[in-house]
CSV table of C-alpha atoms in Angstrom, one decimal:
chain,number,residue,atom,x,y,z
A,16,MET,CA,-18.7,19.7,68.2
A,17,GLU,CA,-22.0,18.0,68.6
A,18,PRO,CA,-22.5,16.5,72.0
A,19,VAL,CA,-24.3,13.2,72.9
A,20,LEU,CA,-27.2,13.8,75.2
A,21,VAL,CA,-27.3,11.2,78.0
A,22,LYS,CA,-29.0,10.5,81.3
A,23,LYS,CA,-26.6,10.1,84.2
A,24,GLU,CA,-27.3,8.7,87.7
A,25,ARG,CA,-26.4,10.6,90.8
A,26,LEU,CA,-22.6,10.7,91.1
A,27,VAL,CA,-20.6,11.1,94.4
A,28,ILE,CA,-17.0,12.3,94.0
A,29,VAL,CA,-14.4,12.4,96.7
A,30,GLY,CA,-11.3,14.5,96.2
A,31,PHE,CA,-9.6,17.8,96.8
A,32,GLN,CA,-11.1,21.2,96.2
A,33,GLN,CA,-9.3,24.5,95.8
A,34,ARG,CA,-10.1,28.0,94.6
A,35,VAL,CA,-8.4,28.6,91.2
A,36,LEU,CA,-7.6,31.7,89.3
A,37,PRO,CA,-7.6,31.6,85.5
A,38,TYR,CA,-4.4,30.4,83.9
A,39,ASP,CA,-2.5,29.6,87.1
A,40,ASN,CA,-1.0,26.2,87.7
A,41,ALA,CA,-3.2,25.0,90.5
A,42,ILE,CA,-5.3,22.4,88.6
A,43,PRO,CA,-2.4,20.1,87.6
A,44,GLN,CA,-1.1,20.4,91.2
A,45,LEU,CA,-4.6,19.4,92.5
A,46,TYR,CA,-4.6,16.3,90.3
A,47,GLY,CA,-1.1,15.5,91.6
A,48,GLN,CA,-2.3,15.8,95.2
A,49,TRP,CA,-5.3,13.5,94.4
A,50,ALA,CA,-2.9,10.9,92.7
A,51,GLU,CA,-0.7,10.9,95.8
A,52,ARG,CA,-3.6,10.3,98.3
A,53,ALA,CA,-6.3,8.5,96.3
A,54,ASN,CA,-5.5,5.2,98.0
A,55,GLU,CA,-6.7,6.7,101.3
A,56,VAL,CA,-10.3,6.7,100.0
A,57,ASP,CA,-12.4,3.5,100.5
A,58,GLN,CA,-14.8,2.4,97.8
A,59,VAL,CA,-13.3,4.3,94.9
A,60,ILE,CA,-14.6,3.1,91.6
A,61,PRO,CA,-11.4,2.7,89.5
A,62,GLY,CA,-10.9,3.7,86.0
A,63,ARG,CA,-11.9,7.3,85.9
A,64,THR,CA,-10.7,10.6,87.4
A,65,PHE,CA,-13.0,13.6,87.6
A,66,GLY,CA,-12.3,17.3,87.5
A,67,VAL,CA,-15.2,19.5,88.5
A,68,GLU,CA,-15.2,23.2,87.7
A,69,LEU,CA,-17.7,25.1,89.8
A,70,VAL,CA,-18.5,28.7,88.6
A,71,PRO,CA,-21.2,30.4,90.8
A,72,SER,CA,-24.2,31.9,89.0
A,73,GLY,CA,-23.6,35.5,88.1
A,74,SER,CA,-19.8,35.2,88.0
A,75,THR,CA,-17.4,34.3,85.2
A,76,ARG,CA,-14.5,32.0,85.1
A,77,GLU,CA,-12.2,35.0,85.1
A,78,ASP,CA,-13.4,35.8,88.6
A,79,GLY,CA,-11.9,32.6,89.8
A,80,PHE,CA,-13.7,29.3,90.5
A,81,GLU,CA,-13.6,26.2,92.7
A,82,PHE,CA,-12.1,23.1,91.2
A,83,VAL,CA,-12.4,19.5,92.5
A,84,ALA,CA,-10.1,16.7,91.4
A,85,GLY,CA,-11.1,13.2,92.6
A,86,ALA,CA,-12.9,10.0,91.8
A,87,LYS,CA,-16.4,8.5,91.9
A,88,VAL,CA,-17.1,6.5,95.1
A,89,MET,CA,-19.7,3.8,95.7
A,90,THR,CA,-21.4,5.5,98.5
A,91,GLU,CA,-21.7,8.9,100.2
A,92,SER,CA,-21.6,7.3,103.7
A,93,LEU,CA,-17.9,6.8,104.1
A,94,VAL,CA,-15.2,8.4,106.1
A,95,ILE,CA,-13.6,11.2,104.1
A,96,PRO,CA,-9.9,11.6,104.7
A,97,GLU,CA,-8.6,14.8,106.2
A,98,GLY,CA,-8.4,17.7,103.6
A,99,MET,CA,-10.8,16.0,101.1
A,100,ILE,CA,-14.4,16.9,100.3
A,101,THR,CA,-17.4,15.2,98.8
A,102,PHE,CA,-19.1,16.6,95.7
A,103,VAL,CA,-22.5,15.3,94.5
A,104,ALA,CA,-23.6,15.7,90.9
A,105,GLU,CA,-27.3,15.0,90.9
A,106,ALA,CA,-28.9,12.7,88.4
A,107,GLY,CA,-30.1,14.2,85.2
A,108,SER,CA,-29.4,15.0,81.5
A,109,TYR,CA,-25.8,15.8,80.5
A,110,ALA,CA,-24.4,17.0,77.2
A,111,VAL,CA,-21.3,14.9,76.7
A,112,PHE,CA,-18.6,16.4,74.5
A,113,THR,CA,-15.5,14.5,73.4
A,114,TYR,CA,-12.2,16.4,73.4
A,115,ARG,CA,-9.1,15.0,71.6
A,116,GLY,CA,-5.7,16.6,72.0
A,117,THR,CA,-3.2,18.0,74.5
A,118,LEU,CA,-4.4,19.5,77.7
A,119,GLY,CA,-2.9,22.8,76.6
A,120,PHE,CA,-6.0,23.4,74.4
A,121,ILE,CA,-8.8,21.9,76.6
A,122,ARG,CA,-9.6,25.3,78.0
A,123,THR,CA,-10.3,26.7,74.5
A,124,PHE,CA,-12.5,23.7,73.8
A,125,ILE,CA,-14.5,24.2,77.0
A,126,ASP,CA,-14.9,28.0,76.3
A,127,ARG,CA,-16.2,27.1,72.8
A,128,ILE,CA,-18.9,24.8,74.4
A,129,TYR,CA,-20.3,27.7,76.4
A,130,ARG,CA,-19.8,30.3,73.7
A,131,ASP,CA,-20.8,28.5,70.6
A,132,TRP,CA,-22.9,25.5,71.6
A,133,LEU,CA,-26.2,26.9,72.2
A,134,SER,CA,-29.5,25.2,71.5
A,135,PRO,CA,-33.1,26.1,72.1
A,136,LYS,CA,-33.5,22.4,73.1
A,137,TRP,CA,-31.2,22.6,76.1
A,138,SER,CA,-30.1,25.0,78.8
A,139,VAL,CA,-27.3,24.6,81.3
A,140,ARG,CA,-28.8,23.5,84.6
A,141,ALA,CA,-26.0,23.9,87.1
A,142,GLY,CA,-23.0,26.0,87.8
A,143,TYR,CA,-20.5,23.3,87.0
A,144,HIS,CA,-19.2,20.9,84.4
A,145,MET,CA,-17.0,17.8,84.7
A,146,GLU,CA,-13.9,16.7,82.9
A,147,VAL,CA,-13.8,12.9,82.8
A,148,TYR,CA,-10.4,11.1,82.3
A,149,ASP,CA,-10.3,7.4,81.6
A,150,GLU,CA,-8.1,4.9,79.8
A,151,ARG,CA,-8.4,7.0,76.6
A,152,PHE,CA,-6.4,9.8,78.3
A,153,LEU,CA,-2.8,9.1,77.3
A,154,GLY,CA,-1.1,12.0,79.1
A,155,PRO,CA,-1.3,15.8,79.1
A,156,PHE,CA,1.0,16.3,76.1
A,157,ASN,CA,-0.4,13.4,73.9
A,158,GLU,CA,-2.4,14.7,70.9
A,159,GLU,CA,-4.4,11.4,70.9
A,160,SER,CA,-5.6,11.9,74.5
A,161,ILE,CA,-9.4,11.9,74.9
A,162,VAL,CA,-11.3,13.6,77.7
A,163,GLU,CA,-15.0,13.8,78.0
A,164,ILE,CA,-16.7,17.1,79.1
A,165,TRP,CA,-20.0,16.5,80.9
A,166,VAL,CA,-22.3,19.6,81.0
A,167,PRO,CA,-25.5,19.2,83.0
A,168,VAL,CA,-28.5,20.4,81.0
A,169,THR,CA,-32.2,20.8,81.1
A,170,VAL,CA,-34.0,19.4,78.1
A,171,ASN,CA,-36.5,22.1,77.0
A,172,GLU,CA,-38.2,20.1,74.3
A,173,ALA,CA,-38.2,16.6,72.9
A,174,ALA,CA,-34.6,15.5,72.2
A,175,SER,CA,-33.0,12.1,71.9
A,176,ILE,CA,-31.3,11.1,75.1
A,177,ALA,CA,-29.0,8.0,75.0
C-alpha cells in the first residue's frame, strides 16, 4: 500500500455537503443527488467525481464528519446553484493511494491508510482526504473498480515527488 507522492495544484470543487454519521447510507445518496443536479453547474471539468471527507482536528470519524460529493470546476468565480457549496483544496503535496475493489471495503482501506501508513517523511497536513472517481471506476459492486485516495501531506524531509 505504498502511495505515490505528487504535487497538486489548487482544486475547486462544487457539490453537495452533508454531515454524515459512520456507517449510515448518506454518502451514496449524496453522490446520487450530485448526479441528478451536476448539469446545473457551469464550467465543470468532466471525467472525475470527487468525494471529500472532512474530519475536524481533535475529533474522530466516529464523531461524524462532513462529506462533499461533487466535481472540479474551472474557476471559483461562478454562480453556485442553490443547495450546493464550494470546497477548495489548496495546492501542495498529496499521497495518492490506489484502491481496487468494491466500495463495500473502501472504508477499511482508508482506515488502514491512517492507521498503518505512517512515515517520518510525511505528516497529514489537513483535516480531509479526497476520493477520486474516474473512468477506472466500474461501479460500486465491481471488484475491478479503481478509486484514488488523495491525502494532503507535508513533506518533512527530502522525498521524491512526482
